[in-house]
Short mmCIF file of C-alpha atoms in Angstrom, two decimals:
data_model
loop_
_atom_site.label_atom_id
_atom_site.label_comp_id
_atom_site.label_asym_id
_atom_site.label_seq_id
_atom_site.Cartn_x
_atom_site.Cartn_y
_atom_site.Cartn_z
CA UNK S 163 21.24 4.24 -6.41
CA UNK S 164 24.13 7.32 -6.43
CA UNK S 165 27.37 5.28 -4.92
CA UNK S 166 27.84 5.83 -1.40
CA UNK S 167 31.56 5.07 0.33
CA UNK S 168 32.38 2.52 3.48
CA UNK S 169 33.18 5.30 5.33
CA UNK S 170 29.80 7.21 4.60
CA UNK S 171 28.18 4.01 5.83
CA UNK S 172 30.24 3.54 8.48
CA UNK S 173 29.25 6.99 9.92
CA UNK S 174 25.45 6.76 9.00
CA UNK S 175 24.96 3.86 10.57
CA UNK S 176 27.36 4.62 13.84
CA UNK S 177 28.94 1.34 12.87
CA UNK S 178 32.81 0.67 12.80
CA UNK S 179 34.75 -0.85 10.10
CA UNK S 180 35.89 -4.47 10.61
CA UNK S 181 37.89 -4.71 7.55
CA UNK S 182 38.21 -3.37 4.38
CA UNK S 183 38.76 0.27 2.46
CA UNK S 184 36.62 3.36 3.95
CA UNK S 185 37.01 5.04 0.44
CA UNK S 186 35.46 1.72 -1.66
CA UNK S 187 31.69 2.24 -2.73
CA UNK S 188 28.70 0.39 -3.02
CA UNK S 189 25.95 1.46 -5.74
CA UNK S 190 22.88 -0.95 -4.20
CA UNK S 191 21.77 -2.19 -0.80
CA UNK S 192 19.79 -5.64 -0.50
CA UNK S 193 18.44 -7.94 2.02
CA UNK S 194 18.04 -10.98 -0.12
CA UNK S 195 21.95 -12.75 -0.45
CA UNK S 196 20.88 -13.92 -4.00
CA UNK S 197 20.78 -10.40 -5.56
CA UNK S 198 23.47 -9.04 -4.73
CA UNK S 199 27.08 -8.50 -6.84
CA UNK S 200 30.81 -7.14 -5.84
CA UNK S 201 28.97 -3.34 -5.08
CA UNK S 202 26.21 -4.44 -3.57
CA UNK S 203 25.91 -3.56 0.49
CA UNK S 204 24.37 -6.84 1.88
CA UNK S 205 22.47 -6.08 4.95
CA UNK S 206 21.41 -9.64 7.19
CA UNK S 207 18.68 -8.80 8.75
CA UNK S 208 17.10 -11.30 11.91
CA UNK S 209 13.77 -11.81 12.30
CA UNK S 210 11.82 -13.99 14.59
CA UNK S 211 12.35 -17.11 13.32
CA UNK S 212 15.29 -16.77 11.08
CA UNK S 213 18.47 -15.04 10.94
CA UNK S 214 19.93 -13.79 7.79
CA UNK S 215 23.39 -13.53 9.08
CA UNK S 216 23.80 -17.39 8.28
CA UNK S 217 23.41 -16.27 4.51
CA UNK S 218 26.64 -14.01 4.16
CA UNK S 219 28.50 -16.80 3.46
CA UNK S 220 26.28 -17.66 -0.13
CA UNK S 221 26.20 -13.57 -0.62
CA UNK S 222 30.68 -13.39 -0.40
CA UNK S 223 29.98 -16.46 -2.85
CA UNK S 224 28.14 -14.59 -4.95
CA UNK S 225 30.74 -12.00 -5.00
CA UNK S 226 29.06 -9.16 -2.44
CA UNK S 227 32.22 -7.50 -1.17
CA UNK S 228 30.67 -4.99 1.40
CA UNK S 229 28.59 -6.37 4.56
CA UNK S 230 26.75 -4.69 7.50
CA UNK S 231 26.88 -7.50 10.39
CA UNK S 232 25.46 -7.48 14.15
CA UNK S 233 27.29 -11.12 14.44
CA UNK S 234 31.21 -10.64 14.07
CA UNK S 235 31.69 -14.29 13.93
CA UNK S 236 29.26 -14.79 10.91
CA UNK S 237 32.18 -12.47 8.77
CA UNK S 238 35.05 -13.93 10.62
CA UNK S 239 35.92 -16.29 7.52
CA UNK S 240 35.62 -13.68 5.39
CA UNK S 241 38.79 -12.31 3.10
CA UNK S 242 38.81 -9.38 0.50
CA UNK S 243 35.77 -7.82 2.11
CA UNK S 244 34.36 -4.51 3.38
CA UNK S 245 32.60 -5.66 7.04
CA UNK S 246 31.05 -2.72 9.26
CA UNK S 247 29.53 -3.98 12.57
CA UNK S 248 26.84 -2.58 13.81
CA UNK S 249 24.94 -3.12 16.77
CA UNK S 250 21.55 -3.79 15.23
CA UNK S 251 21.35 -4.43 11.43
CA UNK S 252 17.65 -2.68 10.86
CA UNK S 253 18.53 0.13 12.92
CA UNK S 254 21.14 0.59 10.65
CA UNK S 255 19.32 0.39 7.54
CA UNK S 256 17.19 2.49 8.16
CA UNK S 257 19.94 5.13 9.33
CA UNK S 258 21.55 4.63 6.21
CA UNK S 259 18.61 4.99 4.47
CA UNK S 260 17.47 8.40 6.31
CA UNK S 261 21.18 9.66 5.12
CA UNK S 262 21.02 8.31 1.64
CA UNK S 263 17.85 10.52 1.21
CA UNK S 264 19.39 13.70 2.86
CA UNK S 265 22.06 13.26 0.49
CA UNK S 266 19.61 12.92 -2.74
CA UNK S 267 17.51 15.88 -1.93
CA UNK S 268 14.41 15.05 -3.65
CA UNK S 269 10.79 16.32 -2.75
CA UNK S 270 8.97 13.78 -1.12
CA UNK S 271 4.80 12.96 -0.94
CA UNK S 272 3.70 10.01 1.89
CA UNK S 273 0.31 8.25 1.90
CA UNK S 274 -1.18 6.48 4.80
CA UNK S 275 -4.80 5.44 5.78
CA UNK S 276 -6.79 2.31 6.40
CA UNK S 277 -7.50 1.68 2.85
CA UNK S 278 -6.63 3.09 -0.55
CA UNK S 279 -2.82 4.00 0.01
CA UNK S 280 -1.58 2.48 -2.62
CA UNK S 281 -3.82 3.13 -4.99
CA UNK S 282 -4.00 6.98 -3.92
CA UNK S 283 -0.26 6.75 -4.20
CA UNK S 284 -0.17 4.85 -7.67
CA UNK S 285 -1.90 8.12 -8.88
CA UNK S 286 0.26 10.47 -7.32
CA UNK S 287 3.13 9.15 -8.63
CA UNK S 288 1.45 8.99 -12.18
CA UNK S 289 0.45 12.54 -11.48
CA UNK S 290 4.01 14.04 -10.95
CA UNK S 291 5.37 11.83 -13.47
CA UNK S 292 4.24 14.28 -16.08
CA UNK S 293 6.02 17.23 -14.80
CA UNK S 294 9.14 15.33 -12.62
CA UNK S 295 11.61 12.74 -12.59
CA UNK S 296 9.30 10.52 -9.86
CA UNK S 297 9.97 7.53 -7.68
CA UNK S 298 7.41 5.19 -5.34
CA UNK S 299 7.47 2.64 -3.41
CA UNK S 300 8.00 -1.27 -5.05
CA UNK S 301 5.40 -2.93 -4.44
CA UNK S 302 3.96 -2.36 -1.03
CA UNK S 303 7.04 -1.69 0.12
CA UNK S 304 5.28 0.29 3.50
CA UNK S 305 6.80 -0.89 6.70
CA UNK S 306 10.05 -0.34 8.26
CA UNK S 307 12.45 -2.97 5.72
CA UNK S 308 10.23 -1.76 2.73
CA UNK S 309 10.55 1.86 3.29
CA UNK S 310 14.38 2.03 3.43
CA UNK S 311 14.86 -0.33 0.30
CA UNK S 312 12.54 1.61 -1.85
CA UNK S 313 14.47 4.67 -0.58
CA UNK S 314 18.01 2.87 -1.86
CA UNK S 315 16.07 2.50 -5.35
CA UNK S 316 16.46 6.25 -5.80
CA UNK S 317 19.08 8.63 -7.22
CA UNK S 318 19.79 12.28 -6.90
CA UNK S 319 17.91 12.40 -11.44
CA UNK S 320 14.98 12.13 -9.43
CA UNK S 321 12.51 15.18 -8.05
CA UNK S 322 10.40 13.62 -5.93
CA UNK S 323 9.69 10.54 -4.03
CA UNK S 324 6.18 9.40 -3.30
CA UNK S 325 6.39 6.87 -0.63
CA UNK S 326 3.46 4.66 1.16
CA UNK S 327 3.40 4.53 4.69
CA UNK S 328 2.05 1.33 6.46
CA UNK S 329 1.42 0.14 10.16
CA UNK S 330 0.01 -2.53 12.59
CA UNK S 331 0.69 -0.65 15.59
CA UNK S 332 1.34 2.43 17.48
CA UNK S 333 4.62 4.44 16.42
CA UNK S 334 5.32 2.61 13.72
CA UNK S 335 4.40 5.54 11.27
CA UNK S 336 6.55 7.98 13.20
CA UNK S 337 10.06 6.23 12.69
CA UNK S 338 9.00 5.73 9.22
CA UNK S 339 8.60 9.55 8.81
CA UNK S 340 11.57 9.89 10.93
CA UNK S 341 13.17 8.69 7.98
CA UNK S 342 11.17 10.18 5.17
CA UNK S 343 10.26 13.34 6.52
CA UNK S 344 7.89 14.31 4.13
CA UNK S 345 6.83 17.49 2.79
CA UNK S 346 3.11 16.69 1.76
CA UNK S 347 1.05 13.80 2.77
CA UNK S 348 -2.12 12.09 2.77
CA UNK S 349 -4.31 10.13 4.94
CA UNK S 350 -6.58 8.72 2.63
CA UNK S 351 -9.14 7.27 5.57
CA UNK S 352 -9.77 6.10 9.11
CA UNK S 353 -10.71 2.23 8.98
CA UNK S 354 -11.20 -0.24 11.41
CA UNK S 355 -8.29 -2.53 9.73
CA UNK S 356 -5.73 -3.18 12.90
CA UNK S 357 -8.50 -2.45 15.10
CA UNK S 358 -7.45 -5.63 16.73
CA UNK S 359 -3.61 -4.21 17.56
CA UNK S 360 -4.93 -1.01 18.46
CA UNK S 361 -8.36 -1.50 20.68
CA UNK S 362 -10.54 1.88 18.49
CA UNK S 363 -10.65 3.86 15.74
CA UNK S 364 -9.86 7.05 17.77
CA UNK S 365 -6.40 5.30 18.16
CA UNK S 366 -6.04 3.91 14.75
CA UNK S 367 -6.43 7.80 13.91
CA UNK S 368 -3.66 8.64 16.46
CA UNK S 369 -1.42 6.43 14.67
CA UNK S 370 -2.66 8.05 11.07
CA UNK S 371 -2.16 11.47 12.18
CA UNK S 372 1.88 10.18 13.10
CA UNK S 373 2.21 10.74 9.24
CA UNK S 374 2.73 14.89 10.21
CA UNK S 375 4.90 14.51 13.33
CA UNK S 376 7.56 16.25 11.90
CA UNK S 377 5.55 19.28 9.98
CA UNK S 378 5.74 22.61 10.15
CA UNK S 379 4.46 25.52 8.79
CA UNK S 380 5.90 24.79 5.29
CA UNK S 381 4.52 21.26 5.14
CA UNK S 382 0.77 20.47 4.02
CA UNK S 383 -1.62 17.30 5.38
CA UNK S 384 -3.77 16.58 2.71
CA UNK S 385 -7.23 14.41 4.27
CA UNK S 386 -10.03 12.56 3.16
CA UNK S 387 -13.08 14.32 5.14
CA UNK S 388 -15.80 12.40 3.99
CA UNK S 389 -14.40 9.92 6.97
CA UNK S 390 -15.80 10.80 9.94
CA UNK S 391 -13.08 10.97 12.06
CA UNK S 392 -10.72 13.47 9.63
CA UNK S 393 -11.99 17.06 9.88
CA UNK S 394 -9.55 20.32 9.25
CA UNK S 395 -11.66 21.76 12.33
CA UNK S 396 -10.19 19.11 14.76
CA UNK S 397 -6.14 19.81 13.70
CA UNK S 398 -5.10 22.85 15.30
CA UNK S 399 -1.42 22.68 14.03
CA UNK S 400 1.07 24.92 12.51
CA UNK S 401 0.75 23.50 9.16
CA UNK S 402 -1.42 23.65 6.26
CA UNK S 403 -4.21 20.99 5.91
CA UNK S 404 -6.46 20.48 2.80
CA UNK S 405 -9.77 19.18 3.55
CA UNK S 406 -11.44 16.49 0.48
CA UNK S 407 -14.63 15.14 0.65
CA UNK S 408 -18.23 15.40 -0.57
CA UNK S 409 -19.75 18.05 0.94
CA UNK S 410 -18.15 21.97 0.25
CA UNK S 411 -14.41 21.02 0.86
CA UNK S 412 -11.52 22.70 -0.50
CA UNK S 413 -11.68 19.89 -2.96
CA UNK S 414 -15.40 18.63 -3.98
CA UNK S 415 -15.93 15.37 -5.28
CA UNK S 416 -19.68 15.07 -6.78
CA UNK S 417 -21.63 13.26 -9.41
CA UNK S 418 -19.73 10.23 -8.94
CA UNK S 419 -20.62 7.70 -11.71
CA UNK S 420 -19.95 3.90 -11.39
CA UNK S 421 -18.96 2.38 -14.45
CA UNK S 422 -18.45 -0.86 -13.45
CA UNK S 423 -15.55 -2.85 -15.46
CA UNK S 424 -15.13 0.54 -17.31
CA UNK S 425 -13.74 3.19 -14.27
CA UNK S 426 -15.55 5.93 -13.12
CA UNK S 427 -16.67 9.27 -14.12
CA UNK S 428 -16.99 12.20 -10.89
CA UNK S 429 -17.00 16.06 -10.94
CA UNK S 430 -13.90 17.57 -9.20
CA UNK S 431 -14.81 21.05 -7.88
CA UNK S 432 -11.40 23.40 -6.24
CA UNK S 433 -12.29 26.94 -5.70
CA UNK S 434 -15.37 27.03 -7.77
CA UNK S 435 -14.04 25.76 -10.81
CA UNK S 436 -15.33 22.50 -11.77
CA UNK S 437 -14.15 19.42 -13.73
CA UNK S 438 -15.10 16.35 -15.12
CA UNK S 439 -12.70 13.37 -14.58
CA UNK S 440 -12.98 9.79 -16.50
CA UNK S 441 -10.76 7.20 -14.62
CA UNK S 442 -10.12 4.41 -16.54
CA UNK S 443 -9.80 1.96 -13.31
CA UNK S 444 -12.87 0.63 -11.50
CA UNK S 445 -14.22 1.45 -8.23
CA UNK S 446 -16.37 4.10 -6.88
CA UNK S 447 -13.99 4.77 -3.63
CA UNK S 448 -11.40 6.22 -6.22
CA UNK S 449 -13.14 9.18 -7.26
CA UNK S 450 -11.89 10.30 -3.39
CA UNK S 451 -8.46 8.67 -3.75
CA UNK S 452 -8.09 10.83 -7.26
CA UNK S 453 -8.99 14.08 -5.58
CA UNK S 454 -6.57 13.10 -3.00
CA UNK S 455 -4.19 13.01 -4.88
CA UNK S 456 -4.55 16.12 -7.12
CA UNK S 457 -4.33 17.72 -3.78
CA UNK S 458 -1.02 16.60 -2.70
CA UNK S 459 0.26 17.11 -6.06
CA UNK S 460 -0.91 20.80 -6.46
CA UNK S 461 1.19 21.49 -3.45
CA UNK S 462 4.53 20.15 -5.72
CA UNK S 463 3.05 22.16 -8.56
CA UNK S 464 1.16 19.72 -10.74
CA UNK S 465 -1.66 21.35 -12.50
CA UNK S 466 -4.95 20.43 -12.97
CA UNK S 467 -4.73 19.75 -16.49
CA UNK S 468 -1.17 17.88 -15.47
CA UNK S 469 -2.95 15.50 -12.87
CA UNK S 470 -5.85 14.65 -15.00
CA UNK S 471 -2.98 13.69 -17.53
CA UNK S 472 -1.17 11.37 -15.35
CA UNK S 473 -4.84 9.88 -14.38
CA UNK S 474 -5.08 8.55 -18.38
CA UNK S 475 -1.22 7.08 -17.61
CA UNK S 476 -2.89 4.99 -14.32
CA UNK S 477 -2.35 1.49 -13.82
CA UNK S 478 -2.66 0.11 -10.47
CA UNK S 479 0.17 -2.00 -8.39
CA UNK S 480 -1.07 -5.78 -7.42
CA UNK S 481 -4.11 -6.97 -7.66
CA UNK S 482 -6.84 -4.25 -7.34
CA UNK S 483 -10.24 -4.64 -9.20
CA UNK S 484 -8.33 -6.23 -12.10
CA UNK S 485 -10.36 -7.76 -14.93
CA UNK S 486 -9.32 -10.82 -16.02
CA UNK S 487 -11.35 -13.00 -18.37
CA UNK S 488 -11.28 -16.79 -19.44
CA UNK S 489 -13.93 -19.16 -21.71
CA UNK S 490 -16.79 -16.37 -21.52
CA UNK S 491 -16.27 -16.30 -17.13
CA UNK S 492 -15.19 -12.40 -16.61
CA UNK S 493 -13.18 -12.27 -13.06
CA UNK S 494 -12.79 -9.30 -11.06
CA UNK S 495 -9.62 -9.67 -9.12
CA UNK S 496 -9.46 -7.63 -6.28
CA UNK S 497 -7.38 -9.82 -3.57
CA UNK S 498 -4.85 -7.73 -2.73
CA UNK S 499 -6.64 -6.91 0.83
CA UNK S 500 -9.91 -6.32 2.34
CA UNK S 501 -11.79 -4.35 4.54
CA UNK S 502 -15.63 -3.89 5.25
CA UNK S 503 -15.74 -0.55 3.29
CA UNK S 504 -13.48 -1.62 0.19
CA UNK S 505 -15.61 -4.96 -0.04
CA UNK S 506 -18.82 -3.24 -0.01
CA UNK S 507 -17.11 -0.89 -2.76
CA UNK S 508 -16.11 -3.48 -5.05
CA UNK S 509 -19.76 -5.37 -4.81
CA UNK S 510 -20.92 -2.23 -5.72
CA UNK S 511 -18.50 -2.38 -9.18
CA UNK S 512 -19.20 -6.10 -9.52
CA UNK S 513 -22.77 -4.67 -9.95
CA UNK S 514 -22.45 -1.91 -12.06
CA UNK S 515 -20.54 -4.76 -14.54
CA UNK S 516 -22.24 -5.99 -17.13
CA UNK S 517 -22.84 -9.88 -16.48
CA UNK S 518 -25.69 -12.16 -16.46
CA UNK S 519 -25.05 -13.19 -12.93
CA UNK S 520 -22.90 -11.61 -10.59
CA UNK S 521 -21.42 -13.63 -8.03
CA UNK S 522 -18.48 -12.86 -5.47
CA UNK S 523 -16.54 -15.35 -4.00
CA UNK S 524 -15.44 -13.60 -1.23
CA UNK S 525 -12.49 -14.82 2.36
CA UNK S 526 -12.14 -13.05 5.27
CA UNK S 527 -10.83 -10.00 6.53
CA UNK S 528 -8.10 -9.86 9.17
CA UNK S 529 -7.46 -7.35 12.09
CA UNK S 530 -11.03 -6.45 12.72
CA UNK S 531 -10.92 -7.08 16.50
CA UNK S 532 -14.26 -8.31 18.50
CA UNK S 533 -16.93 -6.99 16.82
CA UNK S 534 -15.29 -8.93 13.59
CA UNK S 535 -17.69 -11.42 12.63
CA UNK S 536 -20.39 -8.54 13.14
CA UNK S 537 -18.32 -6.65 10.20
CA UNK S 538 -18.26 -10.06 8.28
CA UNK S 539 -21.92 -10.23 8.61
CA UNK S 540 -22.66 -6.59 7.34
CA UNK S 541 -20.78 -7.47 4.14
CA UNK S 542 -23.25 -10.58 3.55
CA UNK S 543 -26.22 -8.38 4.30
CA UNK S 544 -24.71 -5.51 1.83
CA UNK S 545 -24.18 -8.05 -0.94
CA UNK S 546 -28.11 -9.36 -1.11
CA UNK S 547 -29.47 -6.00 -0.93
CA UNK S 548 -26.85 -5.23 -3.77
CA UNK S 549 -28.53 -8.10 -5.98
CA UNK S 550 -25.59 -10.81 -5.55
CA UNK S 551 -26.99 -13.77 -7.78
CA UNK S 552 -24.74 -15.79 -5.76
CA UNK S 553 -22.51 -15.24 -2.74
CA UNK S 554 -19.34 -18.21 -2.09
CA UNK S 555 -17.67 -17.79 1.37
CA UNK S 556 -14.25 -19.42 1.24
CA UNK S 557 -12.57 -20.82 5.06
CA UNK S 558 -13.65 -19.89 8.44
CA UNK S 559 -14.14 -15.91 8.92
CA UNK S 560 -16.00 -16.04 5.59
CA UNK S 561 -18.72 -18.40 7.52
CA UNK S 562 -20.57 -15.10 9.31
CA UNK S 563 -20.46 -13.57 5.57
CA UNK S 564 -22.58 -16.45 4.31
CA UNK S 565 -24.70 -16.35 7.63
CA UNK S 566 -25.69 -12.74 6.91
CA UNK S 567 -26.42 -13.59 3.01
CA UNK S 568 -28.33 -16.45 4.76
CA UNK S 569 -30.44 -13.81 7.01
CA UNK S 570 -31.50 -11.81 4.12
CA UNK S 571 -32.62 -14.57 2.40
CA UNK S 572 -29.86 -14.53 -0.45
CA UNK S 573 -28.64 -17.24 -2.59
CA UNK S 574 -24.92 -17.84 -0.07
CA UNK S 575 -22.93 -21.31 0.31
CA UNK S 576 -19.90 -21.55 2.63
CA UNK S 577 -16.80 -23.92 1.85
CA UNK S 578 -13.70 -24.56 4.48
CA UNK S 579 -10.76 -24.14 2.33
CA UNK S 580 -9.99 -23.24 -1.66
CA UNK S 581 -9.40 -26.49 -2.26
CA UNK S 582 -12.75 -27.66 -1.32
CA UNK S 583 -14.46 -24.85 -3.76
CA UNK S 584 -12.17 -25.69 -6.83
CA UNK S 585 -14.02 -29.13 -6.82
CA UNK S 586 -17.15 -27.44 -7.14
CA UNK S 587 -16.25 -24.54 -9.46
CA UNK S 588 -16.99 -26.14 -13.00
CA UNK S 589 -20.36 -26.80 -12.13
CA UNK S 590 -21.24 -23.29 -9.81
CA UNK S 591 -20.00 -20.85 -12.89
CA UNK S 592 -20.71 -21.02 -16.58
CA UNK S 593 -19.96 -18.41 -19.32
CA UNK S 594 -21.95 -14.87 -19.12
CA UNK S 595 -21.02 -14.85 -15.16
CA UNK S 596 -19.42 -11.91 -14.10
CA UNK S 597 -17.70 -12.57 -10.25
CA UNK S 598 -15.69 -10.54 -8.36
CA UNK S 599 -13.11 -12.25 -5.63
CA UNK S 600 -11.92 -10.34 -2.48
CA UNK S 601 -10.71 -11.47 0.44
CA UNK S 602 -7.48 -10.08 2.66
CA UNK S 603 -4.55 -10.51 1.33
CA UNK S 604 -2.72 -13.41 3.98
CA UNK S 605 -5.73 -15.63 2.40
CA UNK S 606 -4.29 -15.81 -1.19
CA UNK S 607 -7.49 -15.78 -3.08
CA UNK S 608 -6.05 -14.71 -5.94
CA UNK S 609 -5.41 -18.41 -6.36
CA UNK S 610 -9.05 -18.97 -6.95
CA UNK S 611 -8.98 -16.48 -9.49
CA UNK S 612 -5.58 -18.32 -11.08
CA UNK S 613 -7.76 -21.62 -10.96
CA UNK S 614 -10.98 -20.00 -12.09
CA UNK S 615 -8.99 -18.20 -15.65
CA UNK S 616 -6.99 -21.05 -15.85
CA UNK S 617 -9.35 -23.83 -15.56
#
């Protein structure tokens, strides 16, 4: 992060200064009171069941000198500092953090959709890292704390910023591109994940679409039109829009090739001219996510040679269709989240992986509003006609998973907790056994992979 005054903060923020020198500077921003040091901005933030504002005590302890606070009697002991009060401490972040960003003046790519973001923006990033100086997001750093913190991790060496834009909810993609304005993005689908929050798909694509709220005719939406609900005929805006998909779009994805474990090989046609892409990282669904990104990144000028470059550079953030492999057992990892599409996708790779049985182990998936266990259900049904050897269903949305394995006639068993399934593992898998774990992410699987590699 470029250093930034008290005063600058002061003014982002619409805050007033407490105590303490308007000229002194600060060089990071955190949330967390035990990473902080004597330039470090510490920003308490209150949630719904905790405040952080009880912490700037430790974080003065620790030597922070410069504090945002809401709460003028949680600095009132303090001496030596820099204390700006503020009436609400997120608000204020994320001020800051729309100023900081003015002030670095880097070109800036945003992903949203249902599923895929961060892997679409994993490649974007590895895309423009062979031309630019490129940022991301940490993690999946998406929502309205991440956002502004992965903005503070830049600096003004940088050329671009590829952030990932999340949501639950209505509007919450707007004030994130209130602060990140971008100048390209992607939506790379239209799911049914927060269909719960948000009551249909026509309003989860509402809430997509918030991504290009602030475009104009300089800007360019790049979309995924092999989902239904994303045509270019439906956006009648000022801006550009670049259609991808399967079937004659400005950017063609055909011959898609599974490789299971291996990646994938597709054909990438733009303006007649047609390539062949390897990507090293499994999963069908990313032959779309790849041409996504090329997209975007032509519009920053990233060649096609360029892109295909940064493709070979790939490696994936979290837990996505990792291969892991312990005592003969080879374990695909994919628990970083779930929906119906993205689980049917990765059976499909947990098939096209050599094995001699493939099983998946497989938890729920959250947000999928009333017709839910119907969705759960589909899955089961996908994974016998896929040739499952054996399907595992792990705690209770997992149950109508099992009972459409169960339907079809497939080899399924349901247990009501990890714990109850680690008793059983030893004798349910045996070396040669390929399996593939999924589940969302607020389920933790990935501990049953842990336990499964570790023994």
């Amino acid at each position: 992060m470029n250093p930034i005054t008290i005063n600058e903060i002061a003014e982002a923020t619409g805050g007033s200064l407490i105590c303490g020198k308007d000229d002194a500077v600060i060089d990071k921003v955190s949330t967390d009171s035990r990473q902080v040091g004597s330039k470090t901005l510490f920003i308490p933030l209150k949630g719904e069941n905790h405040d952080a504002h009880k912490f700037i005590p430790m974080a003065a302890e620790a030597g922070c000198r410069t504090f945002l606070t809401a709460n003028k009697e949680a600095t009132a002991g303090l001496t030596a500092c820099n204390v700006i009060f503020v009436d609400d401490t997120l608000k204020a972040m994320q001020a800051l953090a729309k100023y900081y960003l003015d002030k670095i003046d880097v070109k800036r790519l945003a992903v949203t959709g249902s599923v895929g973001k961060t892997s679409t923006r994993d490649m974007v990033y590895y895309m423009c890292s062979e031309k630019y100086r490129t940022g991301r997001s940490m993690a999946n750093f998406n929502n309205d704390i991440g956002v502004p913190l992965t903005i503070f991790s830049l600096d003004d060496s940088m050329d671009i910023a590829v952030f990932e834009e999340g949501m639950d909810h209505a509007g919450e993609i707007h004030r994130l591109v209130d602060i990140t304005r971008p100048d390209v993005a992607i939506i790379t689908n239209v799911g049914i994940s927060h269909l719960e929050n948000l009551g249909s798909r026509e309003n989860i694509l509402k809430a997509k679409m918030e991504i290009a709220d602030y475009f104009g005719p300089e800007n360019t939406l790049v979309i995924n039109e092999s989902c239904d609900l994303l045509n270019k005929e439906d956006i009648h805006e000022d801006y550009k829009v670049i259609g991808v998909g399967e079937k004659n779009n400005d950017y063609t994805v055909s011959n898609v090739c599974d490789l299971g474990e291996k990646g994938i090989e597709f054909t990438l046609t733009v303006h007649g001219d047609s390539r062949k892409i390897f990507l090293g990282v499994p999963g069908a669904h990313n032959a779309i996510n790849a041409a996504l990104a090329i997209a975007a990144c032509s519009q920053v000028g990233i060649t096609m040679d360029q892109a295909i470059a940064g493709l070979g550079h790939l490696e994936l953030t979290g837990k996505r269709l990792a291969l892991r492999e312990s005592r003969g057992i080879k374990v695909i990892d994919d628990t970083y989240n779930a929906a119906p599409e993205s689980m049917k996708s990765a059976i499909n790779t947990l098939m096209n992986t050599e094995g001699q049985r493939h099983i998946a182990i497989l938890g729920g998936m959250n947000e999928l509003g009333v017709d839910s266990e119907v969705y759960h259900r589909e899955v089961g049904d996908f994974a016998v006609e896929s040739g499952v050897d054996l399907l595992i269903g792990v705690e209770d949305k997992a149950k109508a998973i099992v009972a459409g394995a169960d339907e079809k006639g497939g080899n399924a068993m349901w247990f009501g907790s990890k714990e109850e399934l680690y008793g059983k593992l030893s004798g349910l898998l045996k070396s040669g056994d390929i399996v593939l774990i999924k589940a969302s992410n607020a389920l933790h699987m990935d501990e049953v992979a842990d336990k499964i590699i570790n023994g």
